[in-house]
Coordinates of C-alpha atoms and ligand atoms in Angstrom, one line a residue:
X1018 CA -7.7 -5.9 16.5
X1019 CA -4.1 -6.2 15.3
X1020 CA -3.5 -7.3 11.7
X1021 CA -0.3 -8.7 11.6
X1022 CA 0.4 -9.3 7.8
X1023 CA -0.4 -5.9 6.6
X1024 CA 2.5 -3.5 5.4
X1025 CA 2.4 0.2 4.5
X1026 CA 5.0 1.5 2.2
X1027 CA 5.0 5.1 0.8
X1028 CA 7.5 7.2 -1.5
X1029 CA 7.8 10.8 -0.8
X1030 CA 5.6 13.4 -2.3
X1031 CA 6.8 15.3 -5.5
X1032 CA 7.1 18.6 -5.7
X1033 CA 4.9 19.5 -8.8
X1034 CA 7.7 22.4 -9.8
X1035 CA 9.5 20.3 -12.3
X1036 CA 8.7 17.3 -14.3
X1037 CA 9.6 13.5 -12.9
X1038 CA 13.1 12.5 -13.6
X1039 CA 15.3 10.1 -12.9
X1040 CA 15.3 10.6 -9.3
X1041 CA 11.6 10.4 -8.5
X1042 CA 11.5 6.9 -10.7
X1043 CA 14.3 5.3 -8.8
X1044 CA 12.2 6.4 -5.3
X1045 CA 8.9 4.6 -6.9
X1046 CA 10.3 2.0 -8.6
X1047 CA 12.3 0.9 -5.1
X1048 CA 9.1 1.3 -3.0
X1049 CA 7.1 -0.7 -6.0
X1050 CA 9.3 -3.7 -5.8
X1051 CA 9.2 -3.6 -1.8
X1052 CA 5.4 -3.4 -2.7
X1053 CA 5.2 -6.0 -5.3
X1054 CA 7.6 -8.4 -3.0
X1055 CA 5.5 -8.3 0.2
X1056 CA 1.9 -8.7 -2.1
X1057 CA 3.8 -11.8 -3.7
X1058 CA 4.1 -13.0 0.0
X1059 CA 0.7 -12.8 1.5
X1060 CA 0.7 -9.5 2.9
X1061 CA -2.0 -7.1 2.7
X1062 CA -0.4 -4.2 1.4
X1063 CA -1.2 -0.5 1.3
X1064 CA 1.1 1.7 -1.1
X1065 CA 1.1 5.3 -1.7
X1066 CA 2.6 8.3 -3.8
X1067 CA 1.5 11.4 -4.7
X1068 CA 2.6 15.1 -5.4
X1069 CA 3.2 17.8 -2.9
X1070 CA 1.8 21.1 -4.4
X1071 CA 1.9 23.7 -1.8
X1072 CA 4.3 25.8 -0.8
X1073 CA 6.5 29.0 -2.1
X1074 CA 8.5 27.2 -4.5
X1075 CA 5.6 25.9 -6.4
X1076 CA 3.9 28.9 -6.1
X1077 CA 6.8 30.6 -8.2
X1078 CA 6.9 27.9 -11.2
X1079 CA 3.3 28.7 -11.5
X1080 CA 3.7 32.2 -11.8
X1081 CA 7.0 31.8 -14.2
X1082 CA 5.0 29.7 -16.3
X1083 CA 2.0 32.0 -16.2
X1084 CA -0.7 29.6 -15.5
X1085 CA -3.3 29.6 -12.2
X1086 CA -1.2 27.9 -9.9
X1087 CA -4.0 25.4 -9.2
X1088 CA -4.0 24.6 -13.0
X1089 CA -0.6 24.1 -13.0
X1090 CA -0.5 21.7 -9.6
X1091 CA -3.2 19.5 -11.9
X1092 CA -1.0 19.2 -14.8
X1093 CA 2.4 18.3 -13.1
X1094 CA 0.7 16.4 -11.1
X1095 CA -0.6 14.7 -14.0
X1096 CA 2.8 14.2 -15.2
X1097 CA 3.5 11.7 -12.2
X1098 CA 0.7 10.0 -12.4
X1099 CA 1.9 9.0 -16.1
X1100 CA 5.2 8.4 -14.9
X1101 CA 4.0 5.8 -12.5
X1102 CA 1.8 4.3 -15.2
X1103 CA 5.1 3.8 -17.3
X1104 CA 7.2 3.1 -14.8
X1105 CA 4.9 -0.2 -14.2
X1106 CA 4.2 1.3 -10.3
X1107 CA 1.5 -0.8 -8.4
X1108 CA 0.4 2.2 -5.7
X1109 CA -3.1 1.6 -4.6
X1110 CA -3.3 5.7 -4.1
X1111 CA -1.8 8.6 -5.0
X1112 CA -2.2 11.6 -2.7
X1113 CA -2.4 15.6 -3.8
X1114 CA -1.6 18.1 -1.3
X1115 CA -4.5 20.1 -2.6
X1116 CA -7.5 17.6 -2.2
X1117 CA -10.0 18.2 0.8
X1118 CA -9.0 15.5 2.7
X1119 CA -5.3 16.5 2.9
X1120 CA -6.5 19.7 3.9
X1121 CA -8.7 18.5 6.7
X1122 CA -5.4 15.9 7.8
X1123 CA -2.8 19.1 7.8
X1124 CA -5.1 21.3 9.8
X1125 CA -6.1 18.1 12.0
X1126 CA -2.6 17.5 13.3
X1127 CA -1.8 21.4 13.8
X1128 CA -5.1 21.0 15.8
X1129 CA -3.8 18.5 17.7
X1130 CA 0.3 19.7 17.9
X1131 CA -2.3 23.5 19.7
X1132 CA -3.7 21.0 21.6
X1133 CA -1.4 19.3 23.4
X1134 CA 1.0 22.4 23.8
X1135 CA 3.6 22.6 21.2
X1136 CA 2.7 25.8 19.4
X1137 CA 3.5 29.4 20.0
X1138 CA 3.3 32.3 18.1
X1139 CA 6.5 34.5 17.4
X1140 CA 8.3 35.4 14.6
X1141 CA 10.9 34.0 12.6
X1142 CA 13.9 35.4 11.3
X1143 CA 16.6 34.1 9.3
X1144 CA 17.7 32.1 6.2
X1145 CA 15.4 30.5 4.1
X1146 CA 15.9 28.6 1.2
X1147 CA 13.0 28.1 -1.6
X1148 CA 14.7 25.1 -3.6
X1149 CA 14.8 23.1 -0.2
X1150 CA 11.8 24.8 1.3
X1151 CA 13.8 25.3 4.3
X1152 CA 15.2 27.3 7.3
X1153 CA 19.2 26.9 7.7
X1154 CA 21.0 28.5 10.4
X1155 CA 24.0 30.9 9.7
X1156 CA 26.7 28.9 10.3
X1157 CA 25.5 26.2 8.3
X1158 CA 25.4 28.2 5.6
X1159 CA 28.7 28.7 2.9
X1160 CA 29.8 31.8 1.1
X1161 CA 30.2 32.4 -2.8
X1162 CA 32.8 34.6 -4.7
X1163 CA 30.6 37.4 -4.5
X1164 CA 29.4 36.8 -0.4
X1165 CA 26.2 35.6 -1.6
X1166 CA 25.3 32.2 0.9
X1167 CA 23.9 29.0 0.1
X1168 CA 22.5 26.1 1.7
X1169 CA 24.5 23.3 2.4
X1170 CA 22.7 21.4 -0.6
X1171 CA 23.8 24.3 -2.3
X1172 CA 20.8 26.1 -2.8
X1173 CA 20.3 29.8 -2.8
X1174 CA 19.5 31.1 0.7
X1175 CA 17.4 34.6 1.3
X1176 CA 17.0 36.6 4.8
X1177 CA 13.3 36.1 6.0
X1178 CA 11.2 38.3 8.7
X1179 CA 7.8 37.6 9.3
X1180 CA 5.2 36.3 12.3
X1181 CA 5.2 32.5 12.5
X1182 CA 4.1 29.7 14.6
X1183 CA 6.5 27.5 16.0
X1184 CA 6.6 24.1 17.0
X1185 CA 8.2 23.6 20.2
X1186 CA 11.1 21.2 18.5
X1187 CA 13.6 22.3 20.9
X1188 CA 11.6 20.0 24.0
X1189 CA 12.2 17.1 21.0
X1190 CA 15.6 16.2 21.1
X1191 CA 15.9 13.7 24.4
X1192 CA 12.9 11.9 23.4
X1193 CA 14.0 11.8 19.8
X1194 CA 17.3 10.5 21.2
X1195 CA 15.8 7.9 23.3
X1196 CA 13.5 7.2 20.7
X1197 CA 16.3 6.2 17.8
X1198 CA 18.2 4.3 21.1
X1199 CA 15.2 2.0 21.1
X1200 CA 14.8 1.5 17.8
X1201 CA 18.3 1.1 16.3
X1202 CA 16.6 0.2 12.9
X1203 CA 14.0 3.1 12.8
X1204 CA 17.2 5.1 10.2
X1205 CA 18.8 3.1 7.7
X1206 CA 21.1 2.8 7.0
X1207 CA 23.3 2.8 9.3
X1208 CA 25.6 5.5 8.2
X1209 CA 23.1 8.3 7.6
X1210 CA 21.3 6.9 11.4
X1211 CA 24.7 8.3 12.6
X1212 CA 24.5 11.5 10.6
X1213 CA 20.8 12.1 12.1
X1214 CA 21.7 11.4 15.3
X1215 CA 25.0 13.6 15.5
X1216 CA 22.5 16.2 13.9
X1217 CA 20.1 16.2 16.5
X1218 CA 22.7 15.6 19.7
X1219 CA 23.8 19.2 18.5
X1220 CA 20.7 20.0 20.1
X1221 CA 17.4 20.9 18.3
X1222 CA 16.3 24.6 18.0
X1223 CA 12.2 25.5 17.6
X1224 CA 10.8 25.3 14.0
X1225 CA 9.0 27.6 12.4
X1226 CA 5.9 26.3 10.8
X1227 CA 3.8 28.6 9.4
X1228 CA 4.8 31.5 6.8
X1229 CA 2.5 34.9 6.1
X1230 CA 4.8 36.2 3.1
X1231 CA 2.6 34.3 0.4
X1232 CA -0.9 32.1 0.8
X1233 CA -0.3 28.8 -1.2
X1234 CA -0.8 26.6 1.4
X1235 CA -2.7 24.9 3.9
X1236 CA -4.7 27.8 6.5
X1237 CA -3.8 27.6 9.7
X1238 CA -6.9 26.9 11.5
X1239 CA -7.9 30.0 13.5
X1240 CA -5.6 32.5 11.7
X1241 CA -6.0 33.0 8.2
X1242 CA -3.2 35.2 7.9
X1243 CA -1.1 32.5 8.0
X1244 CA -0.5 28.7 6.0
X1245 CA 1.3 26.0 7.3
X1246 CA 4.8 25.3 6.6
X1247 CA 4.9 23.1 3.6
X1248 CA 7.3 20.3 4.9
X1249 CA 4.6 20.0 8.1
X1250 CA 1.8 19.7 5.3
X1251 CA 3.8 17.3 3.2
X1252 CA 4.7 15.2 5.5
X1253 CA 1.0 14.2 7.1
X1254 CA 0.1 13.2 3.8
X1255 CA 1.6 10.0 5.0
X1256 CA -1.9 9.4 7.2
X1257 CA -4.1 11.7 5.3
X1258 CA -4.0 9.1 2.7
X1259 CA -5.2 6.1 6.0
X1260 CA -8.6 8.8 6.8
X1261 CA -6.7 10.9 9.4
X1262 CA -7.8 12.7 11.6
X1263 CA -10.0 10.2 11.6
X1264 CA -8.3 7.5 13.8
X1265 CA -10.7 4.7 13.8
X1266 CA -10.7 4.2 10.2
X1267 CA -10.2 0.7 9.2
X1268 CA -7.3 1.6 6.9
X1269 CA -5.3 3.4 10.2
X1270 CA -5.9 1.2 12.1
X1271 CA -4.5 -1.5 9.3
X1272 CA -1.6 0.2 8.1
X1273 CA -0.2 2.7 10.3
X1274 CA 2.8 3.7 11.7
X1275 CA 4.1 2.4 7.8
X1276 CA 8.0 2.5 6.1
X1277 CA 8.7 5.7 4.5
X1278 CA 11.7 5.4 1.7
X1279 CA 13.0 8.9 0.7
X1280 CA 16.5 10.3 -0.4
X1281 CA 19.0 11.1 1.3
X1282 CA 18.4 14.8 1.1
X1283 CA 15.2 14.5 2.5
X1284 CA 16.1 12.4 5.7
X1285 CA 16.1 14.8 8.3
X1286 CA 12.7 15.9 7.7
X1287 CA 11.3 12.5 7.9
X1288 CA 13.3 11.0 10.5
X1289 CA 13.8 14.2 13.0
X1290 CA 10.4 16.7 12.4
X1291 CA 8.3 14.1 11.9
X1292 CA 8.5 11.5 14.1
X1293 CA 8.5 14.9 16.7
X1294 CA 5.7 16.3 14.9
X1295 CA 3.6 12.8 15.4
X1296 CA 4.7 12.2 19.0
X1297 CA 3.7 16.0 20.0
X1298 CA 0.4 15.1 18.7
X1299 CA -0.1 11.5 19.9
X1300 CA 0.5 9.5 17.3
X1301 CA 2.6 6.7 16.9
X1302 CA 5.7 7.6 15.0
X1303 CA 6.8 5.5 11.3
X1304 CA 8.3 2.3 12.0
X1305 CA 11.1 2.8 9.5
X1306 CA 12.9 5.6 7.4
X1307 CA 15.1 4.3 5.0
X1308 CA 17.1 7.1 2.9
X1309 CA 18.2 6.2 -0.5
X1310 CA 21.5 7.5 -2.3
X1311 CA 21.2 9.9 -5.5
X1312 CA 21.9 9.1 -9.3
X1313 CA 24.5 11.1 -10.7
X1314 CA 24.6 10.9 -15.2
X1315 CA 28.2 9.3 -16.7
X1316 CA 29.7 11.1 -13.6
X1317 CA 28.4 14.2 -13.3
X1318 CA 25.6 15.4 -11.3
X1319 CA 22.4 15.9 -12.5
X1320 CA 20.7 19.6 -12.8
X1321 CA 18.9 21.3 -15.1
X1322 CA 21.7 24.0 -15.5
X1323 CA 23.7 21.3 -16.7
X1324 CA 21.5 20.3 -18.9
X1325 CA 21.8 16.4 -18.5
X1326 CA 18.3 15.4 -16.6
X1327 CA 17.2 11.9 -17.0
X1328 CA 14.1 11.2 -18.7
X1329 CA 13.2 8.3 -17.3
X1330 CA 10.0 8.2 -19.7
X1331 CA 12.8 8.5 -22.8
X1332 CA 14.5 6.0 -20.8
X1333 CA 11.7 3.2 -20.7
X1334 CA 11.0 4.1 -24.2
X1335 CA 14.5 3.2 -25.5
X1336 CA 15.5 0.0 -23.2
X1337 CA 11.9 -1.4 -22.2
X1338 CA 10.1 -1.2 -18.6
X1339 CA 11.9 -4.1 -17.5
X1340 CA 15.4 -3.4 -18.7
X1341 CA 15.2 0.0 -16.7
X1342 CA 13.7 -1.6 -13.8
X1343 CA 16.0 -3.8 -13.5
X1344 CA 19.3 -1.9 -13.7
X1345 CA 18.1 0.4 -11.4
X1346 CA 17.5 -1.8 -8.4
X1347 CA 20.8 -4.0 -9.0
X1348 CA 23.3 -1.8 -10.4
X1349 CA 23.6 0.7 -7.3
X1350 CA 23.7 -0.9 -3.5
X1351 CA 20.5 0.1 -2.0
X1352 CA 21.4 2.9 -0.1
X1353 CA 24.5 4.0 -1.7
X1354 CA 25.0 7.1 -4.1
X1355 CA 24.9 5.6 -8.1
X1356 CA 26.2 6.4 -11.5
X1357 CA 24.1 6.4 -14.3
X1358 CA 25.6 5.3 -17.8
X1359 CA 24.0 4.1 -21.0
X1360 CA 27.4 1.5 -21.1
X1361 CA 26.3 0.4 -17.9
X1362 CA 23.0 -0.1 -18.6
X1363 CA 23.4 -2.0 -21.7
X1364 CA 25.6 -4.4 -19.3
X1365 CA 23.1 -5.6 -17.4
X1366 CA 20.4 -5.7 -20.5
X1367 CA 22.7 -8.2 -22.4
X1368 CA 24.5 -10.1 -19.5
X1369 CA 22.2 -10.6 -16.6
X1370 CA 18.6 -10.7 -17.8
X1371 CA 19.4 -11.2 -22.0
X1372 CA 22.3 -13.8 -22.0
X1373 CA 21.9 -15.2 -18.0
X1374 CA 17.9 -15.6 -17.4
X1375 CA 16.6 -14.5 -20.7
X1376 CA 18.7 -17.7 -22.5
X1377 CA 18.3 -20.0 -20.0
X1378 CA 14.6 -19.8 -20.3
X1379 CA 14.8 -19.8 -23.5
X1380 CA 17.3 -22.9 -24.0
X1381 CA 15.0 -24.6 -22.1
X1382 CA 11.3 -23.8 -23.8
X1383 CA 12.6 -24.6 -26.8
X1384 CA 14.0 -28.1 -25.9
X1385 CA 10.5 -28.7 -24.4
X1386 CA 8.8 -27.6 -27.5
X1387 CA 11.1 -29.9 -29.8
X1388 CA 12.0 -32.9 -28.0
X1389 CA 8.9 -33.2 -25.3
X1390 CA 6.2 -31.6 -27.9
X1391 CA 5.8 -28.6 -26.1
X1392 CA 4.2 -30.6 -22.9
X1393 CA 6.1 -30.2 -19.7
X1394 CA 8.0 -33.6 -19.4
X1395 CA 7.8 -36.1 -16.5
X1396 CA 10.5 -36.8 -14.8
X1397 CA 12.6 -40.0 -12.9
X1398 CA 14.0 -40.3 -9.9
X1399 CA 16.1 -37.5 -9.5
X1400 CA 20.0 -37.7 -9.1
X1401 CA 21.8 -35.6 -6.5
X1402 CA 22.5 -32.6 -8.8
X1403 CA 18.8 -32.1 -9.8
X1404 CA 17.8 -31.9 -6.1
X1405 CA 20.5 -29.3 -5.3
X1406 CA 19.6 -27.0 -8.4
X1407 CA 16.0 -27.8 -7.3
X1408 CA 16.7 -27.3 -3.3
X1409 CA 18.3 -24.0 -3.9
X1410 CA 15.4 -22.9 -6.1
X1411 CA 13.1 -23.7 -3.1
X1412 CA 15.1 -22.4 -0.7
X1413 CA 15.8 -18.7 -2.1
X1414 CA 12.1 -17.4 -0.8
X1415 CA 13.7 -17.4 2.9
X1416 CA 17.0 -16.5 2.3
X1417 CA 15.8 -13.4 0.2
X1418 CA 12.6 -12.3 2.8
X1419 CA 15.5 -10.9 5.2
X1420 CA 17.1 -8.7 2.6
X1421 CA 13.8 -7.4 1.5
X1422 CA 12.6 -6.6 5.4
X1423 CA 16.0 -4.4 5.2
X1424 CA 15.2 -2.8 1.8
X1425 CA 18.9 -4.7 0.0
X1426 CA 17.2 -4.8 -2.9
X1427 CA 20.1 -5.6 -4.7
X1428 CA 20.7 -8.4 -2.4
X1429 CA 18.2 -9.7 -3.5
X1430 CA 19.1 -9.4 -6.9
X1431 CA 22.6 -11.0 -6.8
X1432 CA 20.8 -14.0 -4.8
X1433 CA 18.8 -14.7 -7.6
X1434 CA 21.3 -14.5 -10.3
X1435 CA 23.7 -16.4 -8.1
X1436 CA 20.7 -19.7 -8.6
X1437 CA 20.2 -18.5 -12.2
X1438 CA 24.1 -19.2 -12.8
X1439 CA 24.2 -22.4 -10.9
X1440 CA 20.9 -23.4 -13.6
X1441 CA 22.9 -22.5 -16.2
X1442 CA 26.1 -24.6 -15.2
X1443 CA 23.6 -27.4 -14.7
X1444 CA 22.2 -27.1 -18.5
X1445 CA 25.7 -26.7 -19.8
X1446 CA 27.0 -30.4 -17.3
X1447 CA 24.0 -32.1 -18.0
X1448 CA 23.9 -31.2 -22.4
X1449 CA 20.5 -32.1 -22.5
X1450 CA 20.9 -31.8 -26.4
X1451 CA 22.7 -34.8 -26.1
X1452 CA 21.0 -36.7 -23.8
X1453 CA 18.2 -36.5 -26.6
X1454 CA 19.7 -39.8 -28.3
X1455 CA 21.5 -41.3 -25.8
X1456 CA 19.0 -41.6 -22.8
X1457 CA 15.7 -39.5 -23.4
X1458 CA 13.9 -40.4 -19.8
X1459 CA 17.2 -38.3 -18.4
X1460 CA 16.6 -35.6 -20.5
X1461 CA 12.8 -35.1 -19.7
X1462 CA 14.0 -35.1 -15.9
X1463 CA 16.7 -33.3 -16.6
X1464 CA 14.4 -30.5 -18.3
X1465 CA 11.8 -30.7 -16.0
X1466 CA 14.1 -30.0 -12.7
X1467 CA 15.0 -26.6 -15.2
X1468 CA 11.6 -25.7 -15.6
X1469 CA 10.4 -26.3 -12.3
X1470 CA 13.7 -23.6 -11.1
X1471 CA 12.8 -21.0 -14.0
X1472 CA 9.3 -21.4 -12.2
X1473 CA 10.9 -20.0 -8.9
X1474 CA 13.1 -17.8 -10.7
X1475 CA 10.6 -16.2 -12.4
X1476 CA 8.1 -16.0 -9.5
X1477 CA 10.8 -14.1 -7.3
X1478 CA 11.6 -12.3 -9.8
X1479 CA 7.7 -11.4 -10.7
X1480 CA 8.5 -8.3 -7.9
X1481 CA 11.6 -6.3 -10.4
X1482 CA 10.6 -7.3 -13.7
X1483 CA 7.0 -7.7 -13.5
X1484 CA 6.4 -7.7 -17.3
X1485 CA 9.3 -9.8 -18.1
X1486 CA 8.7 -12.7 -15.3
X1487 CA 4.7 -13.0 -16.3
X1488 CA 5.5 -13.8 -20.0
X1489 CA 7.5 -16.8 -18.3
X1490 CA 5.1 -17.7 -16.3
X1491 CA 2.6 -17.6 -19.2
X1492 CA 5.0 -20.0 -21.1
X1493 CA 5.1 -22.3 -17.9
X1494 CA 1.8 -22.6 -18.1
X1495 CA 1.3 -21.4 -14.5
X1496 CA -2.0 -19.9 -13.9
X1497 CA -2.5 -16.8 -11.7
X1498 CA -3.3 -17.7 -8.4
X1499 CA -0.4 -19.8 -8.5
X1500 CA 1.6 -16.7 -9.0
X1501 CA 2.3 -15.9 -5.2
X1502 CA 5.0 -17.3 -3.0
X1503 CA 2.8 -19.3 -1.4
X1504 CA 3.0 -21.5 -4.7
X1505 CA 7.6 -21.8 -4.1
X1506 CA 7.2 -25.5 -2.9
X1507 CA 6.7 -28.9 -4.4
X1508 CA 3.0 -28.8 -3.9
X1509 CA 2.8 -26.3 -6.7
X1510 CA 4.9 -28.2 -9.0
X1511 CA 5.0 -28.1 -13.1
X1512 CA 2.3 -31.0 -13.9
X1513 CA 3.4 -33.3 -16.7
X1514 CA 2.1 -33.7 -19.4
X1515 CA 0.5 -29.6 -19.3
X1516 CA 0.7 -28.3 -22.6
X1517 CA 3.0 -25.1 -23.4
X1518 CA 2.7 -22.4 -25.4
X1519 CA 5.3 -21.9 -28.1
X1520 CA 8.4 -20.2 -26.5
X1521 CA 9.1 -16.9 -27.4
X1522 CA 12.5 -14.7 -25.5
X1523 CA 11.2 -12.6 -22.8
X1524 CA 14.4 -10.2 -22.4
X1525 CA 15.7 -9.5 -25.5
X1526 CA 19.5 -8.1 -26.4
X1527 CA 20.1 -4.6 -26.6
X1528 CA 21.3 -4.1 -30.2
X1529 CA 23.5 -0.7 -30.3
X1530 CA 23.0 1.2 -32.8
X1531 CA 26.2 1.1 -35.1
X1532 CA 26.4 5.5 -35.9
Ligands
ME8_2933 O1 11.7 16.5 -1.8 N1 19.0 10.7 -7.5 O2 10.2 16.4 -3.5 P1 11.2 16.3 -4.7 C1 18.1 10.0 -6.6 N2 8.3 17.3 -2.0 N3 17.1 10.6 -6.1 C2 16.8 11.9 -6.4 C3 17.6 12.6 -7.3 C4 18.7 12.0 -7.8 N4 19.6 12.6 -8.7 N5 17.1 13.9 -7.4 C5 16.0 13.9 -6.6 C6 10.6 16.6 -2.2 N6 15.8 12.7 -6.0 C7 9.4 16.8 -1.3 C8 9.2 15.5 -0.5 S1 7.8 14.1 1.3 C9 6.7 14.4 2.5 C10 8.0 15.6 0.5 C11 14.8 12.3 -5.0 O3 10.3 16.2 -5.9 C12 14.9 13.1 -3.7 O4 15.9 12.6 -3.0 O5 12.2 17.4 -4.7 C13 13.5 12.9 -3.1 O6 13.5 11.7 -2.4 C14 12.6 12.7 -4.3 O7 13.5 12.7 -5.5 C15 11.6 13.8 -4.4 O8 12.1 15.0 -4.5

């Protein structure tokens, strides 16, 4: 059975070694709109996050912070779950590494990868790094002032000896090659597709994918010596979470192969091991990684050595849920590398969603309360500049679905806006202030073609700013199952005569604090 309308969206899986910042919200929050957007159109959605808690690296933060290192994996991972709560994410499951059914997923597929051929014992040595739980080779490596080598994301590297399974990547790199040749959109965007495919042109070496040096992982199923490689754990949690191994669940069979968004510094792992990994074995690879650019704070890039980490819990706590949603998705090109600033940020608050939608709805409610007694007016015929601003209103649904099937999020964004500015032109032309006195069957159309676009408006816009967009709604009077882009036509219409509530602004300014 095929179920066409379903969609399967997952962010990657945090390591539980640090607390969330700003990087892990941006990941969620981009996947929760992408999420949001394609419930709000019909589709049957399936969206996961979670925290990946094996490995070396995690292993360590336990021991530094002296706790039982599965006692520590519950309380980080704790932390993540809270930040999804505040960040207003909609996932309908959150995945640990450490639960049973991850387990039984991990050592599932390195069943199947023995079955079918693609492992060998040997053993591995060369340069690891912890921070990037992963093997570099020597000439990708660069050299401090004192000889000492890091990775190229500048991590600290460290020479490694030990037995270790391999996967036989090496046999990967045509089919890989042919693979992305098929599927020019299976990598975006387009400019790190290039980087992956350059990557693996240079020819792919075997991977090593299990370690014996330390025992926080996944077993590896007939040797207990060794546990798997974290990155080859991590990454099935993708259809751990859809009842793998178990391939006739109803949820795999529904939702897999699904889009992966991760950032850029994670791309080759999801777009070059795994897709390998998941062919080896027989499944059906992803049918889309798209890599996201990082943050970096008033120009500087973020670290904890630094010192300059973004909360985005302190965040939320100062600007609102829907303030930070917001400038997230539109101030950086989805895709591109961003700058963080509190200037910035106070921008968008008071221009785009305080002054441009925030007043406009507000304008609006009010006159309705005052001049129609808070009842949604009825309207005459309208005049050629009610059915454009009421055209474009209708019309935004399919102009945005195509950005959204490409993850331009911020696309989206400026479309929006761009009708929210043409709304606002039409209030400021057609003064229904002063239409009040001189012809009042004008102004009730002419406030009734605005409601019925702050209707759209808000409805799109239900997906970014969830919080904000459903206080609108509430004001509009439109119940919940009207809610849905299913309702962005004339047949869902504002009724005359409904009764509103009394207007109150649903993105308030951003009042900085004189010091
Ligand atoms: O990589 N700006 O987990 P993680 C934007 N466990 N994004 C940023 C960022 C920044 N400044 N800093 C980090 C892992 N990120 C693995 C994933 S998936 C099977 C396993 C992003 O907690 C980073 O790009 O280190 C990555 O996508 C995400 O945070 C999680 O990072």
């Amino acid at each position: 059975m095929a179920y066409p309308d379903t969609f399967y969206i997952t962010t990657p899986i945090y390591y539980v070694n640090d607390v969330p910042h700003i990087g892990h919200a941006y990941t969620s929050l981009a996947c929760d709109v992408l999420a949001r957007f394609k419930r709000l159109d019909g589709f049957d959605v399936r969206f996961l996050t979670g925290t990946d808690e094996h490995g070396q690296k995690v292993q360590h933060s336990a021991k530094a912070a002296g706790v039982d290192t599965k006692v520590f994996c519950d309380s980080v991972s704790d932390n993540f779950r809270s930040l999804s709560k505040v960040m207003n994410i909609s996932n309908d499951d959150f995945i640990r590494t450490t639960e049973d059914r991850h387990i039984a997923a991990s050592q599932g597929i390195w069943r199947a990868l023995v079955d079918a051929g693609h492992i060998y014992l040997g053993t591995y040595s060369g340069w690891y790094s912890l921070r990037d739980e992963a093997f570099y080779l020597e000439d990708e490596l660069t050299i401090g002032p004192n000889n000492e080598k890091f990775a190229p994301s500048g991590a600290p590297v460290e020479w490694i000896e030990e037995p270790s399974y391999f996967f036989r990547l090496s046999s990967w790199t045509d089919p890989l090659l042919d693979f992305y040749s098929n599927h020019p959109e299976f990598i975006l965007p387009q400019s790190r597709k290039n980087e992956v495919v350059r990557f693996v042109e240079g020819g792919l070496r075997d991977l090593s994918i299990s370690r014996t040096s330390f025992n926080w992982g996944v077993p590896v199923p007939g040797d207990s010596e060794h546990v798997m490689y974290v990155w080859l754990d991590a990454l099935t949690n993708y259809i751990t979470a859809l009842g793998y191994p178990d391939i006739t669940t109803d949820s795999y069979r529904r939702y897999w192969p699904g889009l992966h968004i991760v950032g850029k510094d994670i791309l080759r792992f999801h777009a070059v091991y795994w897709p390998a990994f998941l062919m080896a074995a027989g499944i059906e690879p992803p049918k889309r990684v798209y890599a996201h650019g990082w943050w970096t704070n008033e120009g500087h890039k973020i670290s904890k050595s630094l010192g300059n980490v973004i909360d985005p819990i302190q965040l939320v706590d100062m600007y609102g849920i829907d303030s930070v949603r917001y400038f997230l998705m539109r101030e950086v090109p989805f895709g591109n590398d961003g700058d963080f600033s509190h200037g910035a940020m106070i921008t968008r608050i008071n221009g785009d969603l305080a002054n441009d939608f925030g007043n406009l709805a507000q304008r609006v409610l009010s006159m309705i309360q005052r001049y129609c007694d808070g009842r949604v007016p009825a309207h005459s015929a309208f005049l050629s500049a009610d059915k454009e601003l009421l055209e474009q209103a209708e019309m935004l649904v399919s102009e945005i679905r195509p950005l959204i099937d490409g993850q331009q999020i911020h696309q989206m964004l400026i479309l929006l806006w761009r009708a929210i500015a043409k709304a606002n032109q039409y209030v400021d032309y057609q003064a229904p202030w002063n239409l009040k006195s001189t012809d009042p069957k004008r102004m009730e159309t002419v406030l009734y073609v605005l409601a019925e676009a702050i209707r759209h408006y808000a409805i799109l816009a239900l997906a970014v700013v969830p919080d904000g967009a459903a206080r609108l709604l509430d004001q509009l009077a439109v119940p919940a199952e009207s809610r849905c882009f299913a309702s962005l036509s004339k047949d869902h219409s504002l009724v005359p005569d409904t009764q509103l509530p009394r207007p109150k602004g649903v993105f308030p300014r951003y009042a900085v604090q004189e010091s």
